[in-house]
Tab-separated table of C-alpha atoms in Angstrom:
chain	number	residue	atom	x	y	z
A	40	MET	CA	26.967	56.472	120.657
A	41	THR	CA	24.408	53.686	120.875
A	42	GLN	CA	21.417	53.688	123.204
A	43	SER	CA	22.821	50.712	125.153
A	44	PHE	CA	26.059	52.589	125.845
A	45	ARG	CA	24.064	55.553	127.064
A	46	LYS	CA	22.195	53.270	129.464
A	47	THR	CA	25.509	51.900	130.672
A	48	LEU	CA	26.464	55.434	131.634
A	49	GLY	CA	23.272	55.789	133.644
A	50	GLY	CA	21.185	57.612	131.036
A	51	TYR	CA	23.740	60.332	130.213
A	52	ASP	CA	24.619	61.381	126.700
A	53	PRO	CA	28.396	60.756	126.408
A	54	ARG	CA	28.797	64.086	124.618
A	55	ALA	CA	26.981	66.026	127.319
A	56	GLY	CA	29.137	68.655	129.028
A	57	ARG	CA	31.730	68.910	126.258
A	58	ASN	CA	32.349	72.282	124.657
A	59	ALA	CA	34.199	72.145	121.350
A	60	HIS	CA	33.378	75.688	120.125
A	61	GLU	CA	34.947	77.922	122.782
A	62	ALA	CA	38.646	78.080	123.451
A	63	ASN	CA	40.220	77.708	126.896
A	64	ARG	CA	37.085	76.059	128.255
A	65	PRO	CA	37.445	72.768	130.161
A	66	THR	CA	36.248	69.573	128.649
A	67	LEU	CA	33.851	67.870	131.048
A	68	ILE	CA	33.745	64.110	131.306
A	69	PRO	CA	30.210	62.773	131.834
A	70	VAL	CA	29.653	60.865	135.077
A	71	PRO	CA	26.885	58.247	135.325
A	72	SER	CA	24.058	59.256	137.659
A	73	LEU	CA	23.070	56.585	140.174
A	74	LEU	CA	19.840	58.412	140.977
A	75	ARG	CA	18.964	58.676	137.271
A	76	SER	CA	19.726	54.968	136.847
A	77	LEU	CA	17.472	54.046	139.782
A	78	LEU	CA	14.642	56.172	138.408
A	79	THR	CA	14.855	54.925	134.808
A	80	GLU	CA	15.967	51.293	135.157
A	81	HIS	CA	13.407	49.604	137.400
A	82	LEU	CA	14.522	46.018	136.800
A	83	ASP	CA	17.579	44.558	138.523
A	84	PRO	CA	20.299	43.555	136.021
A	85	GLY	CA	20.205	39.958	137.229
A	86	TYR	CA	16.468	39.660	136.641
A	87	ALA	CA	16.838	41.364	133.300
A	88	ALA	CA	19.533	38.863	132.260
A	89	ALA	CA	17.388	35.913	133.373
A	90	ALA	CA	14.391	37.246	131.454
A	91	GLU	CA	16.541	37.778	128.362
A	92	ALA	CA	17.944	34.246	128.595
A	93	ARG	CA	14.443	32.819	128.919
A	94	ARG	CA	13.295	34.828	125.926
A	95	VAL	CA	16.243	33.586	123.857
A	96	ASN	CA	15.558	29.961	124.816
A	97	GLU	CA	11.902	30.299	123.926
A	98	ALA	CA	12.788	31.861	120.583
A	99	ALA	CA	15.210	28.998	119.874
A	100	GLY	CA	12.659	26.364	120.825
A	101	ARG	CA	14.572	25.236	123.915
A	102	VAL	CA	11.578	25.317	126.270
A	103	ARG	CA	11.633	23.070	129.333
A	104	PRO	CA	8.723	20.597	129.327
A	105	TRP	CA	5.942	21.367	131.748
A	106	TRP	CA	6.246	18.001	133.466
A	107	GLN	CA	9.775	18.853	134.682
A	108	ALA	CA	8.472	21.799	136.741
A	109	TRP	CA	5.728	19.607	138.193
A	110	ALA	CA	8.272	16.886	138.943
A	111	TRP	CA	10.448	19.270	140.957
A	112	GLN	CA	7.412	20.532	142.875
A	113	LEU	CA	6.252	16.993	143.636
A	114	ALA	CA	9.756	16.052	144.749
A	115	GLY	CA	9.870	19.064	147.103
A	116	ALA	CA	6.444	18.194	148.507
A	117	ALA	CA	7.490	14.585	149.071
A	118	LEU	CA	10.636	15.736	150.855
A	119	LEU	CA	8.604	17.978	153.172
A	120	VAL	CA	6.183	15.141	153.941
A	121	ALA	CA	9.109	12.832	154.717
A	122	VAL	CA	10.691	15.400	157.053
A	123	PHE	CA	7.415	15.965	158.938
A	124	ALA	CA	6.823	12.209	159.167
A	125	VAL	CA	10.278	11.625	160.658
A	126	ALA	CA	9.782	14.505	163.103
A	127	MET	CA	6.397	13.155	164.241
A	128	ALA	CA	7.830	9.672	164.659
A	129	GLN	CA	10.678	11.004	166.776
A	130	ALA	CA	8.281	13.111	168.862
A	131	ARG	CA	6.042	10.103	169.502
A	132	ALA	CA	9.040	7.955	170.370
A	133	THR	CA	10.433	10.457	172.869
A	134	ALA	CA	7.078	11.611	174.344
A	135	PRO	CA	6.883	8.866	177.035
A	136	GLY	CA	10.427	9.620	178.158
A	137	VAL	CA	9.726	13.345	178.297
A	138	ARG	CA	6.567	12.806	180.357
A	139	GLU	CA	8.432	10.483	182.698
A	140	THR	CA	11.225	13.040	183.113
A	141	GLN	CA	8.690	15.789	183.829
A	142	GLN	CA	6.990	13.600	186.425
A	143	VAL	CA	10.307	12.831	188.102
A	144	LEU	CA	11.229	16.516	188.189
A	145	ALA	CA	7.794	17.452	189.597
A	146	ASP	CA	8.114	14.792	192.300
A	147	SER	CA	11.610	16.041	193.139
A	148	VAL	CA	10.331	19.603	193.457
A	149	ARG	CA	7.473	18.550	195.728
A	150	THR	CA	9.829	16.467	197.851
A	151	ALA	CA	12.267	19.367	198.149
A	152	GLU	CA	9.457	21.737	199.124
A	153	THR	CA	8.244	19.306	201.782
A	154	GLU	CA	11.760	18.900	203.171
A	155	ALA	CA	12.310	22.675	203.149
A	156	THR	CA	9.031	23.247	204.996
A	157	ALA	CA	9.910	20.603	207.572
A	158	ALA	CA	13.394	22.106	208.043
A	159	THR	CA	11.895	25.570	208.469
A	160	ASP	CA	9.449	24.330	211.095
A	161	ARG	CA	12.253	22.540	212.918
A	162	ARG	CA	14.404	25.676	212.799
A	163	ASP	CA	11.590	27.791	214.235
A	164	GLU	CA	10.990	25.238	216.973
A	165	LEU	CA	14.662	25.184	217.942
A	166	ALA	CA	14.838	28.976	217.834
A	167	ALA	CA	11.873	29.174	220.223
A	168	GLN	CA	13.561	26.728	222.576
A	169	VAL	CA	16.778	28.744	222.472
A	170	ASP	CA	14.883	31.962	223.179
A	171	THR	CA	13.042	30.386	226.098
A	172	GLU	CA	16.250	29.005	227.576
A	173	ARG	CA	18.046	32.308	227.101
A	174	ARG	CA	15.331	34.285	228.846
A	175	SER	CA	15.169	31.871	231.749
A	176	ARG	CA	18.908	32.269	232.307
A	177	LEU	CA	19.153	36.056	231.836
A	178	GLU	CA	16.052	37.320	233.615
A	179	GLY	CA	17.527	36.682	237.062
A	180	ASP	CA	19.728	39.799	237.327
A	181	ALA	CA	19.898	43.380	236.074
A	182	ARG	CA	22.795	42.681	233.699
A	183	GLY	CA	20.869	39.850	232.089
A	184	GLN	CA	17.738	41.963	231.722
A	185	GLN	CA	19.756	44.673	230.003
A	186	LEU	CA	21.158	42.096	227.574
A	187	LEU	CA	17.635	40.826	226.887
A	188	ARG	CA	16.450	44.334	226.064
A	189	GLN	CA	19.347	44.790	223.666
A	190	LEU	CA	18.643	41.421	222.065
A	191	ASP	CA	14.962	42.301	221.673
A	192	GLU	CA	15.847	45.589	220.030
A	193	ALA	CA	18.261	43.860	217.651
A	194	GLY	CA	15.702	41.150	216.865
A	195	PHE	CA	13.047	43.742	216.096
A	196	ALA	CA	15.421	45.666	213.833
A	197	ALA	CA	16.277	42.426	212.036
A	198	ALA	CA	12.554	41.550	211.690
A	199	ALA	CA	13.258	38.343	213.619
A	200	THR	CA	10.374	38.718	216.077
A	201	PRO	CA	6.615	38.651	215.396
A	202	VAL	CA	4.781	41.946	215.799
A	203	ILE	CA	1.176	42.801	216.638
A	204	GLY	CA	-0.336	46.266	216.925
A	205	PRO	CA	-2.287	48.998	215.139
A	206	GLY	CA	-1.557	49.507	211.472
A	207	LEU	CA	-2.750	49.384	207.869
A	208	THR	CA	-3.799	46.568	205.562
A	209	ILE	CA	-3.449	47.176	201.821
A	210	THR	CA	-4.951	44.516	199.565
A	211	VAL	CA	-4.179	44.563	195.828
A	212	THR	CA	-6.035	42.130	193.557
A	213	GLU	CA	-5.279	41.259	189.957
A	214	PRO	CA	-8.175	41.913	187.553
A	215	GLY	CA	-10.116	38.946	186.260
A	216	ALA	CA	-9.697	37.631	182.720
A	217	SER	CA	-11.523	39.776	180.197
A	218	ALA	CA	-11.492	40.505	176.489
A	219	ASN	CA	-9.867	43.880	177.071
A	220	LEU	CA	-6.763	42.345	178.633
A	221	SER	CA	-6.125	40.305	175.486
A	222	ASP	CA	-5.256	43.552	173.725
A	223	VAL	CA	-1.513	44.203	173.568
A	224	SER	CA	-2.101	47.797	174.665
A	225	LYS	CA	-3.549	46.466	177.938
A	226	GLN	CA	-0.455	44.399	178.781
A	227	ARG	CA	2.183	45.917	181.046
A	228	LEU	CA	4.571	43.087	180.123
A	229	PRO	CA	4.621	41.790	176.510
A	230	GLY	CA	2.810	38.461	176.314
A	231	ASN	CA	1.890	38.509	180.027
A	232	ARG	CA	-1.565	39.111	181.450
A	233	GLN	CA	-0.134	40.061	184.837
A	234	VAL	CA	-0.854	43.679	185.795
A	235	ILE	CA	0.690	44.029	189.259
A	236	LEU	CA	4.483	44.040	189.018
A	237	ASP	CA	7.281	43.951	191.567
A	238	ARG	CA	7.975	47.664	191.233
A	239	ASP	CA	4.390	48.455	192.250
A	240	LEU	CA	4.717	46.554	195.515
A	241	GLN	CA	8.194	48.007	196.067
A	242	LEU	CA	6.774	51.522	195.779
A	243	VAL	CA	3.966	50.704	198.217
A	244	VAL	CA	6.401	49.258	200.779
A	245	ASN	CA	8.791	52.208	200.479
A	246	TRP	CA	5.998	54.705	201.072
A	247	LEU	CA	4.688	52.730	204.027
A	248	TRP	CA	8.142	53.064	205.600
A	249	ALA	CA	8.080	56.773	204.773
A	250	SER	CA	4.594	57.056	206.328
A	251	GLY	CA	5.889	55.858	209.698
A	252	ALA	CA	5.573	52.072	209.548
A	253	GLU	CA	7.617	50.179	212.109
A	254	ALA	CA	7.218	46.716	210.526
A	255	VAL	CA	5.964	45.586	207.108
A	256	SER	CA	5.082	42.263	205.505
A	257	VAL	CA	4.083	41.397	201.922
A	258	GLY	CA	2.135	38.257	201.151
A	259	GLY	CA	2.817	36.899	204.630
A	260	VAL	CA	6.589	37.420	204.291
A	261	ARG	CA	8.219	39.842	206.709
A	262	ILE	CA	10.266	42.622	205.119
A	263	GLY	CA	13.669	42.910	206.767
A	264	PRO	CA	17.348	43.243	205.927
A	265	ASN	CA	18.379	41.476	202.699
A	266	VAL	CA	14.726	40.815	201.750
A	267	THR	CA	13.882	41.671	198.137
A	268	ILE	CA	10.698	41.959	196.089
A	269	ARG	CA	11.407	41.002	192.503
A	270	GLN	CA	9.769	39.778	189.337
A	271	ALA	CA	10.337	36.185	188.217
A	272	GLY	CA	8.662	35.647	184.863
A	273	GLY	CA	4.932	35.749	185.486
A	274	GLY	CA	5.226	35.721	189.290
A	275	ILE	CA	6.504	37.834	192.160
A	276	LEU	CA	9.004	36.594	194.722
A	277	VAL	CA	9.357	38.069	198.202
A	278	ASP	CA	12.504	36.806	199.908
A	279	ASN	CA	12.590	34.104	197.169
A	280	GLN	CA	9.120	32.923	198.170
A	281	PRO	CA	6.354	33.125	195.527
A	282	ILE	CA	3.257	35.127	196.349
A	283	SER	CA	0.028	35.372	194.383
A	284	SER	CA	-2.990	37.621	194.056
A	285	PRO	CA	-4.529	39.033	196.169
A	286	TYR	CA	-1.332	40.669	197.410
A	287	GLN	CA	-1.715	41.711	201.038
A	288	VAL	CA	0.650	44.310	202.455
A	289	LEU	CA	0.557	44.765	206.248
A	290	ALA	CA	2.193	47.611	208.124
A	291	VAL	CA	2.325	48.104	211.909
A	292	GLY	CA	2.606	51.649	213.227
A	293	PRO	CA	0.487	54.707	214.070
A	294	SER	CA	-2.449	53.822	211.839
A	295	HIS	CA	-4.092	57.263	211.508
A	296	THR	CA	-0.840	59.096	210.811
A	297	MET	CA	0.257	56.414	208.394
A	298	GLN	CA	-3.035	56.494	206.526
A	299	ASP	CA	-3.002	60.291	206.226
A	300	VAL	CA	0.480	60.250	204.674
A	301	PHE	CA	-0.056	57.132	202.554
A	302	ASP	CA	-3.303	58.460	201.051
A	303	ARG	CA	-1.295	61.287	199.452
A	304	SER	CA	1.726	59.175	198.481
A	305	PRO	CA	2.833	58.165	194.955
A	306	GLY	CA	2.469	54.535	196.066
A	307	LEU	CA	-1.299	54.771	196.461
A	308	GLN	CA	-1.565	57.044	193.417
A	309	ARG	CA	0.017	54.337	191.249
A	310	LEU	CA	-2.405	51.751	192.617
A	311	ARG	CA	-5.345	54.062	191.869
A	312	LEU	CA	-4.024	54.558	188.337
A	313	LEU	CA	-3.826	50.791	187.846
A	314	GLU	CA	-7.322	50.510	189.268
A	315	ALA	CA	-8.694	53.012	186.730
A	316	SER	CA	-6.679	51.694	183.760
A	317	TYR	CA	-6.715	47.924	184.259
A	318	GLY	CA	-9.424	47.186	186.807
A	319	VAL	CA	-7.039	46.288	189.635
A	320	GLY	CA	-8.713	45.918	193.023
A	321	VAL	CA	-7.292	48.225	195.715
A	322	SER	CA	-8.373	48.259	199.359
A	323	VAL	CA	-6.822	50.227	202.238
A	324	SER	CA	-8.061	49.745	205.799
A	325	ALA	CA	-6.847	50.528	209.319
A	326	GLY	CA	-6.902	48.054	212.192
A	327	ASP	CA	-5.983	47.805	215.860
A	328	ALA	CA	-4.549	44.270	215.864
A	329	VAL	CA	-2.441	43.819	212.727
A	330	THR	CA	-0.248	40.738	213.132
A	331	LEU	CA	3.058	40.299	211.306
A	332	PRO	CA	5.117	37.092	211.353
A	333	ALA	CA	8.792	36.908	212.178
A	334	GLY	CA	11.206	37.030	209.301
A	335	SER	CA	13.952	34.568	208.517
A	336	VAL	CA	17.383	35.342	209.945
A	337	ARG	CA	20.454	34.455	207.939
A	338	GLU	CA	23.976	34.103	209.210
A	339	LEU	CA	26.357	36.716	207.878
A	340	ASN	CA	29.844	35.482	207.037
A	341	PHE	CA	32.767	37.869	206.830
A	342	ALA	CA	36.040	37.228	205.073
A	343	GLU	CA	39.219	38.136	206.950
A	344	PRO	CA	42.779	38.271	205.589
A	345	ILE	CA	45.152	35.557	206.782
A	346	GLY	CA	48.633	36.475	207.868
A	347	PRO	CA	50.293	39.756	208.846
């Protein structure tokens, strides 16, 4: 057998495993070894064939002139330059339109925010008028006073009334920009320098409720039914309203009891861990006149089946 045939079989001798001297012994057929082939033949067959073809062409004098290789390279470079030139021309042509579209969108957003603020103020004004008229009509008899008490209790449970009383103020401040925060290991979200996340504020609010709080607000937004604290990219939304650092969490309730429980809670422990690890500012203080705003009240619609 030739050496090339042995290589075809993966390095095995074709006669290996055969026994022609002992009777009644099986004749073994050699099987190529893939592992042996990988260990002995380091060059891919395709590359080997290309190298062999190049060697044959060089031996026969069929060598491609050097200027052909340079011509292909110059043609590729010219094509790249043309593509970049066309892209830059298109970008310059569309830049004014893009800026104009951005300006229009920004103006639309500002207009919508102004209209939403005006509508909210008008709603609050009308709600105050309705409350005043309702109290003036119901305070005259015992039945009306009982209804007012029930309405007040329902409004407080729905966070629809402002609250003032003793409580706690927790202020959480994002750390300032520093070289350490540019390290990926110092980022809680990949590619984001924000340290305080929605789950941190959620944990604080939950433990304030567990500590005995009767009303809570975050960033000036009252926490009530259907109010969520969630992450939105690099910001935090409370009831779909963006809040920014410093994040102020207010809780009305028995301040001393609340502080004793909250000081030992996982909510404050997480804030202290962020303070030690990232430089987050954490402040907890008790007060006698903590003021919380009223929350927004939404109408609840219920679907009912039609027919029998």
